[in-house]
Amino acid sequence: MSEQFAVPRSVEWEDTSVKILNQQKLPEKTEYLHLTTKEDIYDAIKTLKVRGAPAIGITAAFGLALSAQSIETEDVSEFLREVRNIKDELNEARPTAVNLSWALKRLVKSAEGAKSVNEAKTDLVHEAIQIQIEDEETCRQIGQNALQLFKSGDNIMTICNAGSIATSRYGTALSPFYLAKTKDLELHIYACETRPVLQGARLTAWELMQGGIDVTLITDSMAAHTMKEKNISAVIVGADRIAKNGDTANKIGTYGLAILAKAFQIPFFVAAPLSTFDPSISTGDDIPIEERDPDEVRQIAGTQIAPKEVPVFNPAFDVTPHHLISGIITEKGIITDRFEEEIDALFSSAKTAKVL
Ligand code: MRU
């Protein structure tokens, strides 16, 4: 499957730089950037050149490993102090996707047992590469677990881009569609354009077409009509942070789709790796919601579409309460009810298996 996978990787480790697919330029241009400093990495995450919760985590991990190579000290404690400072800086790039802090914390931990600075530097690189490798397998497994929810001929709706370029490979919400293709299961995807910055139109439509998946683009305001007219059998979305009770933050517009799905009695699924769960928060009320530049709303692709000074509210994410979610698909299986208990059990077994 991997060899036939036509979608380019979003992030790659290159020893002296971190190569990213510039998602700001898609679909017009397939441009790669070679990032060499922590400032480059921070900027790429902040300005959505690389985006999607797992891809943000992987990029930050690579960025931390890379920046650590130029720390000049032989003292392990001093080295770790500087590594923690860089970690804290990169962690500020975006607040909602917990994969960012999850990956950075995991990286720092990997170097804490090192006996020398050289060993610590090597540990950081190995751990960052390991996070990327694991994410690919995790996403493939999410897709595999999700396949049982769909049958040939289904029309499925999604929002934003929770695809291959938002992860190491395959994606979360889009992963089952790539796997379905290898099994001759015909699924048709309706992708919401995802205002304000159009991840659905620019990225999901492009990515699925690259992968040879059947996709139709709609504007966000067409979701209800499309559910009614096009026999939508399920909605599947990604996630940026999931609280202990199953409340899920994802791209703005997701909550609205969940309410619509409930009204039409369409199952609403969230697909996410365990690295997107935040066991430190009880409910979605505690999830920090990023608010972005008002010009993202006043403009489309640099063209002014609203009065320059009009006040704007631009939250990048919303929180879907767990009671609207039919199931959360993880690499370890699907949680369909008793979210709090099931999430708890998932974390206890993952800890025992040293997955987290
Ligand atoms: O602002 P973005 O583009 O980073 O938002 C991304 C999303 O909301 C995705 O659905 C989520 O990160 C899951 S990616 C597998």
Coordinates of N, CA, C and O in Angstrom, one line a residue, residues 179-290:
L179 N -7.7 3.0 2.9 CA -7.7 1.5 3.1 C -8.9 0.9 2.3 O -8.7 -0.2 1.7
A180 N -10.0 1.6 2.3 CA -11.2 1.1 1.6 C -10.8 0.9 0.1 O -11.3 -0.1 -0.5
K181 N -10.0 1.8 -0.4 CA -9.7 1.8 -1.9 C -8.9 0.5 -2.2 O -9.1 -0.1 -3.2
T182 N -8.1 0.0 -1.2 CA -7.3 -1.2 -1.5 C -8.2 -2.4 -1.4 O -7.8 -3.5 -1.7
K183 N -9.4 -2.3 -0.8 CA -10.3 -3.4 -0.6 C -11.5 -3.3 -1.5 O -12.5 -4.0 -1.3
D184 N -11.5 -2.5 -2.5 CA -12.6 -2.3 -3.4 C -13.9 -2.0 -2.8 O -15.0 -2.3 -3.2
L185 N -13.8 -1.3 -1.7 CA -15.0 -0.8 -1.0 C -15.2 0.7 -1.5 O -14.3 1.5 -1.4
E186 N -16.4 0.9 -2.1 CA -16.6 2.2 -2.8 C -17.2 3.2 -1.8 O -18.4 3.0 -1.4
L187 N -16.5 4.2 -1.4 CA -17.0 5.2 -0.5 C -16.9 6.5 -1.2 O -15.9 6.8 -1.9
H188 N -17.9 7.4 -1.0 CA -17.9 8.7 -1.6 C -17.8 9.7 -0.5 O -18.6 9.7 0.5
I189 N -16.9 10.7 -0.6 CA -16.7 11.7 0.4 C -17.2 13.0 0.0 O -16.9 13.5 -1.1
Y190 N -18.0 13.6 0.9 CA -18.4 15.0 0.8 C -17.5 15.8 1.8 O -17.5 15.6 3.0
A191 N -16.7 16.7 1.2 CA -15.7 17.5 2.0 C -16.3 18.9 2.2 O -16.5 19.6 1.2
C192 N -16.4 19.4 3.4 CA -16.9 20.7 3.7 C -15.6 21.7 3.5 O -14.5 21.3 3.9
E193 N -15.8 22.8 2.9 CA -14.7 23.6 2.5 C -13.9 24.2 3.7 O -12.7 24.4 3.6
T194 N -14.6 24.4 4.8 CA -13.9 24.7 6.0 C -13.4 26.2 6.1 O -12.1 26.4 6.1
R195 N -14.3 27.1 6.0 CA -13.9 28.5 6.2 C -13.4 28.7 7.7 O -13.9 27.9 8.5
P196 N -12.5 29.6 8.0 CA -12.0 30.6 7.1 C -10.8 30.2 6.2 O -10.6 30.8 5.2
V197 N -10.0 29.3 6.6 CA -8.8 29.1 5.7 C -8.8 27.9 4.8 O -7.8 27.5 4.2
L198 N -10.0 27.3 4.7 CA -10.3 26.4 3.6 C -9.5 25.1 3.6 O -9.1 24.7 2.5
Q199 N -9.2 24.5 4.7 CA -8.5 23.3 4.7 C -9.2 22.2 3.9 O -8.6 21.3 3.3
G200 N -10.5 22.2 4.0 CA -11.3 21.2 3.2 C -11.2 21.4 1.7 O -11.0 20.4 1.0
A201 N -11.3 22.6 1.3 CA -11.3 22.9 -0.2 C -9.9 22.8 -0.7 O -9.6 22.1 -1.7
R202 N -8.9 23.4 0.0 CA -7.5 23.4 -0.5 C -6.8 22.1 -0.3 O -6.0 21.6 -1.1
L203 N -7.0 21.5 0.9 CA -6.2 20.3 1.3 C -6.9 19.0 1.1 O -6.4 18.1 0.5
T204 N -8.1 18.9 1.7 CA -8.8 17.5 1.6 C -9.2 17.2 0.2 O -8.9 16.1 -0.3
A205 N -9.7 18.2 -0.5 CA -10.1 17.9 -1.9 C -8.9 17.5 -2.7 O -8.9 16.5 -3.5
W206 N -7.8 18.3 -2.5 CA -6.5 18.0 -3.2 C -6.0 16.6 -2.9 O -5.6 15.8 -3.7
E207 N -5.9 16.4 -1.5 CA -5.3 15.1 -1.1 C -6.0 13.9 -1.5 O -5.4 12.9 -2.0
L208 N -7.4 13.9 -1.4 CA -8.2 12.8 -1.8 C -8.1 12.5 -3.3 O -8.0 11.4 -3.8
M209 N -8.0 13.6 -4.1 CA -7.9 13.5 -5.5 C -6.5 12.9 -5.8 O -6.4 12.0 -6.7
Q210 N -5.5 13.3 -5.1 CA -4.1 12.7 -5.3 C -4.2 11.2 -5.0 O -3.5 10.4 -5.7
G211 N -4.9 10.8 -4.0 CA -5.0 9.4 -3.6 C -6.0 8.6 -4.4 O -6.3 7.5 -4.1
G212 N -6.7 9.3 -5.4 CA -7.6 8.6 -6.2 C -8.9 8.2 -5.5 O -9.6 7.3 -5.8
I213 N -9.3 9.1 -4.5 CA -10.5 8.8 -3.7 C -11.6 9.7 -4.3 O -11.4 10.9 -4.6
D214 N -12.8 9.2 -4.4 CA -14.0 10.0 -4.8 C -14.3 11.1 -3.9 O -14.7 10.8 -2.7
V215 N -14.3 12.3 -4.3 CA -14.6 13.4 -3.4 C -15.4 14.5 -4.1 O -15.2 14.8 -5.2
T216 N -16.4 15.0 -3.3 CA -17.2 16.1 -3.8 C -17.0 17.3 -2.8 O -17.2 17.0 -1.6
L217 N -16.8 18.5 -3.2 CA -16.6 19.6 -2.3 C -17.9 20.4 -2.2 O -18.6 20.6 -3.1
I218 N -18.2 20.7 -0.9 CA -19.4 21.6 -0.7 C -18.9 22.8 0.2 O -17.9 22.7 0.9
T219 N -19.7 23.8 0.2 CA -19.4 24.9 1.2 C -20.0 24.5 2.5 O -20.9 23.6 2.6
D220 N -19.5 25.1 3.6 CA -19.9 24.6 4.9 C -21.4 24.8 5.1 O -22.1 24.0 5.7
S221 N -22.0 25.9 4.5 CA -23.4 26.1 4.6 C -24.3 25.2 3.8 O -25.5 25.2 4.0
M222 N -23.7 24.3 3.1 CA -24.5 23.3 2.3 C -24.6 22.0 3.1 O -25.2 21.0 2.6
A223 N -24.1 21.9 4.3 CA -24.0 20.6 5.0 C -25.4 20.0 5.2 O -25.6 18.8 4.9
A224 N -26.3 20.8 5.8 CA -27.7 20.3 6.1 C -28.4 19.8 4.8 O -28.9 18.7 4.8
H225 N -28.3 20.6 3.8 CA -29.0 20.3 2.6 C -28.4 19.0 2.0 O -29.1 18.1 1.5
T226 N -27.1 18.9 2.1 CA -26.4 17.7 1.5 C -26.7 16.5 2.3 O -27.0 15.4 1.7
M227 N -26.8 16.6 3.6 CA -27.2 15.5 4.5 C -28.6 15.0 4.0 O -28.9 13.8 3.9
K228 N -29.5 15.9 3.8 CA -30.9 15.6 3.4 C -31.0 15.0 2.0 O -31.6 14.0 1.8
E229 N -30.2 15.6 1.1 CA -30.4 15.2 -0.3 C -29.5 14.1 -0.8 O -29.8 13.5 -1.8
K230 N -28.3 13.9 -0.2 CA -27.3 13.0 -0.7 C -27.2 11.7 0.1 O -26.2 11.0 0.0
N231 N -28.1 11.4 1.0 CA -28.1 10.2 1.7 C -26.8 9.9 2.4 O -26.2 8.9 2.3
I232 N -26.4 10.9 3.2 CA -25.1 10.8 3.9 C -25.3 9.8 5.0 O -26.3 9.8 5.8
S233 N -24.4 8.8 5.1 CA -24.6 7.7 6.0 C -23.8 7.9 7.3 O -24.0 7.2 8.3
A234 N -22.7 8.8 7.2 CA -21.9 9.0 8.5 C -21.2 10.3 8.3 O -20.9 10.7 7.1
V235 N -20.8 10.9 9.4 CA -19.9 12.0 9.4 C -18.6 11.5 10.2 O -18.8 10.9 11.2
I236 N -17.4 11.8 9.6 CA -16.2 11.4 10.4 C -15.3 12.6 10.3 O -15.1 13.3 9.3
V237 N -14.7 13.0 11.5 CA -13.9 14.1 11.6 C -12.6 13.7 12.5 O -12.6 12.7 13.1
G238 N -11.6 14.6 12.4 CA -10.4 14.4 13.3 C -10.6 15.1 14.6 O -11.7 15.4 15.0
A239 N -9.5 15.2 15.4 CA -9.6 15.9 16.7 C -8.3 16.6 17.0 O -7.2 16.1 16.5
D240 N -8.4 17.6 17.8 CA -7.2 18.3 18.2 C -6.9 18.1 19.7 O -5.8 18.2 20.2
R241 N -8.0 17.8 20.5 CA -7.8 17.5 21.9 C -9.1 16.9 22.4 O -10.2 17.4 22.1
I242 N -9.0 15.8 23.1 CA -10.2 15.1 23.6 C -10.0 15.0 25.1 O -9.0 14.5 25.7
A243 N -11.1 15.5 25.8 CA -11.1 15.5 27.3 C -11.4 14.2 27.8 O -11.8 13.3 27.0
K244 N -11.2 14.0 29.1 CA -11.5 12.7 29.7 C -12.9 12.2 29.6 O -13.1 11.0 29.6
N245 N -13.8 13.1 29.4 CA -15.2 12.6 29.2 C -15.6 12.5 27.7 O -16.8 12.2 27.4
G246 N -14.7 12.6 26.8 CA -14.9 12.4 25.4 C -15.3 13.7 24.6 O -15.4 13.7 23.4
D247 N -15.5 14.8 25.3 CA -15.7 16.1 24.6 C -14.5 16.4 23.7 O -13.3 16.2 24.2
T248 N -14.8 16.8 22.5 CA -13.7 16.8 21.5 C -13.6 18.2 20.8 O -14.5 18.7 20.2
A249 N -12.4 18.7 20.9 CA -12.1 20.0 20.1 C -11.6 19.6 18.7 O -10.7 18.7 18.6
N250 N -12.2 20.2 17.7 CA -11.7 20.0 16.3 C -12.0 21.3 15.6 O -12.6 22.3 16.2
K251 N -11.7 21.3 14.3 CA -11.8 22.6 13.5 C -13.2 23.2 13.7 O -14.2 22.5 13.7
I252 N -13.2 24.5 13.7 CA -14.5 25.3 13.8 C -15.4 24.8 12.7 O -15.1 24.6 11.6
G253 N -16.7 24.5 13.2 CA -17.7 24.0 12.2 C -18.0 22.5 12.6 O -19.1 22.0 12.2
T254 N -17.1 21.9 13.3 CA -17.3 20.4 13.6 C -18.6 20.3 14.5 O -19.4 19.4 14.3
Y255 N -18.7 21.2 15.5 CA -19.8 21.1 16.5 C -21.1 21.3 15.7 O -22.1 20.5 16.0
G256 N -21.2 22.2 14.8 CA -22.4 22.4 14.0 C -22.7 21.1 13.2 O -23.9 20.7 13.1
L257 N -21.7 20.5 12.6 CA -22.0 19.2 11.9 C -22.5 18.2 12.8 O -23.4 17.4 12.4
A258 N -22.0 18.1 14.0 CA -22.5 17.1 15.0 C -24.0 17.3 15.4 O -24.7 16.4 15.5
I259 N -24.3 18.6 15.5 CA -25.8 18.9 15.8 C -26.6 18.5 14.6 O -27.7 17.9 14.8
L260 N -26.2 18.8 13.4 CA -26.9 18.4 12.2 C -27.1 16.9 12.1 O -28.1 16.4 11.8
A261 N -26.0 16.2 12.4 CA -26.0 14.8 12.3 C -27.0 14.2 13.2 O -27.8 13.3 12.9
K262 N -27.1 14.8 14.4 CA -28.0 14.3 15.4 C -29.5 14.5 14.9 O -30.3 13.6 14.9
A263 N -29.7 15.7 14.3 CA -31.0 16.0 13.8 C -31.4 15.1 12.6 O -32.6 14.7 12.5
F264 N -30.5 14.6 11.9 CA -30.8 13.7 10.7 C -30.6 12.3 11.1 O -30.7 11.4 10.3
Q265 N -30.2 12.0 12.4 CA -30.0 10.7 12.9 C -28.9 10.0 12.1 O -29.0 8.8 11.7
I266 N -27.8 10.7 11.8 CA -26.7 10.2 11.1 C -25.6 10.0 12.1 O -25.3 10.9 12.9
P267 N -24.9 8.8 12.1 CA -23.8 8.6 13.1 C -22.7 9.6 12.9 O -22.3 9.9 11.8
F268 N -22.1 10.1 14.0 CA -21.1 11.1 14.0 C -19.8 10.5 14.7 O -19.8 10.3 15.9
F269 N -18.8 10.3 13.9 CA -17.6 9.7 14.5 C -16.4 10.7 14.5 O -16.2 11.5 13.6
V270 N -15.6 10.5 15.6 CA -14.3 11.2 15.7 C -13.2 10.2 15.6 O -13.3 9.1 16.2
A271 N -12.2 10.5 14.7 CA -11.1 9.5 14.6 C -9.8 10.2 15.1 O -9.5 11.3 14.7
A272 N -9.2 9.6 16.1 CA -8.0 10.2 16.7 C -7.1 9.2 17.4 O -7.5 8.3 18.0
P273 N -5.8 9.5 17.4 CA -4.8 8.7 18.1 C -4.9 9.0 19.6 O -5.4 10.0 20.0
L274 N -4.3 8.1 20.4 CA -4.3 8.3 21.9 C -3.5 9.6 22.2 O -3.8 10.2 23.2
S275 N -2.6 10.0 21.3 CA -1.8 11.2 21.6 C -2.6 12.5 21.5 O -2.2 13.5 21.9
T276 N -3.9 12.3 21.1 CA -4.8 13.5 21.0 C -5.7 13.6 22.2 O -6.4 14.6 22.4
F277 N -5.6 12.6 23.1 CA -6.4 12.7 24.3 C -5.6 13.4 25.4 O -4.4 13.3 25.4
D278 N -6.3 14.2 26.2 CA -5.7 14.9 27.3 C -6.3 14.5 28.6 O -7.3 15.0 29.1
P279 N -5.6 13.5 29.2 CA -6.2 12.9 30.5 C -6.1 13.9 31.6 O -6.6 13.6 32.7
S280 N -5.5 15.1 31.4 CA -5.4 16.0 32.5 C -6.6 16.9 32.6 O -6.7 17.7 33.5
I281 N -7.5 16.9 31.6 CA -8.7 17.7 31.7 C -10.0 16.9 31.7 O -10.1 15.9 30.9
S282 N -10.9 17.3 32.5 CA -12.1 16.5 32.7 C -13.1 16.7 31.5 O -13.7 15.8 31.1
T283 N -13.3 18.0 31.1 CA -14.3 18.2 30.1 C -13.8 19.2 29.1 O -12.8 19.8 29.2
G284 N -14.6 19.3 28.0 CA -14.2 20.2 26.9 C -14.1 21.7 27.3 O -13.5 22.5 26.6
D285 N -14.8 22.1 28.5 CA -14.7 23.5 28.9 C -13.3 23.9 29.2 O -13.0 25.1 29.2
D286 N -12.4 22.9 29.5 CA -11.0 23.2 29.9 C -10.1 23.3 28.7 O -8.9 23.5 28.8
I287 N -10.6 23.0 27.5 CA -9.7 23.0 26.3 C -9.5 24.5 25.8 O -10.5 25.2 25.5
P288 N -8.2 24.9 25.7 CA -8.0 26.3 25.2 C -8.3 26.3 23.7 O -7.9 25.5 22.9
I289 N -9.1 27.3 23.4 CA -9.5 27.5 21.9 C -8.7 28.6 21.3 O -8.8 29.8 21.8
E290 N -7.9 28.3 20.3 CA -7.1 29.3 19.6 C -8.0 30.3 18.9 O -9.0 29.9 18.2

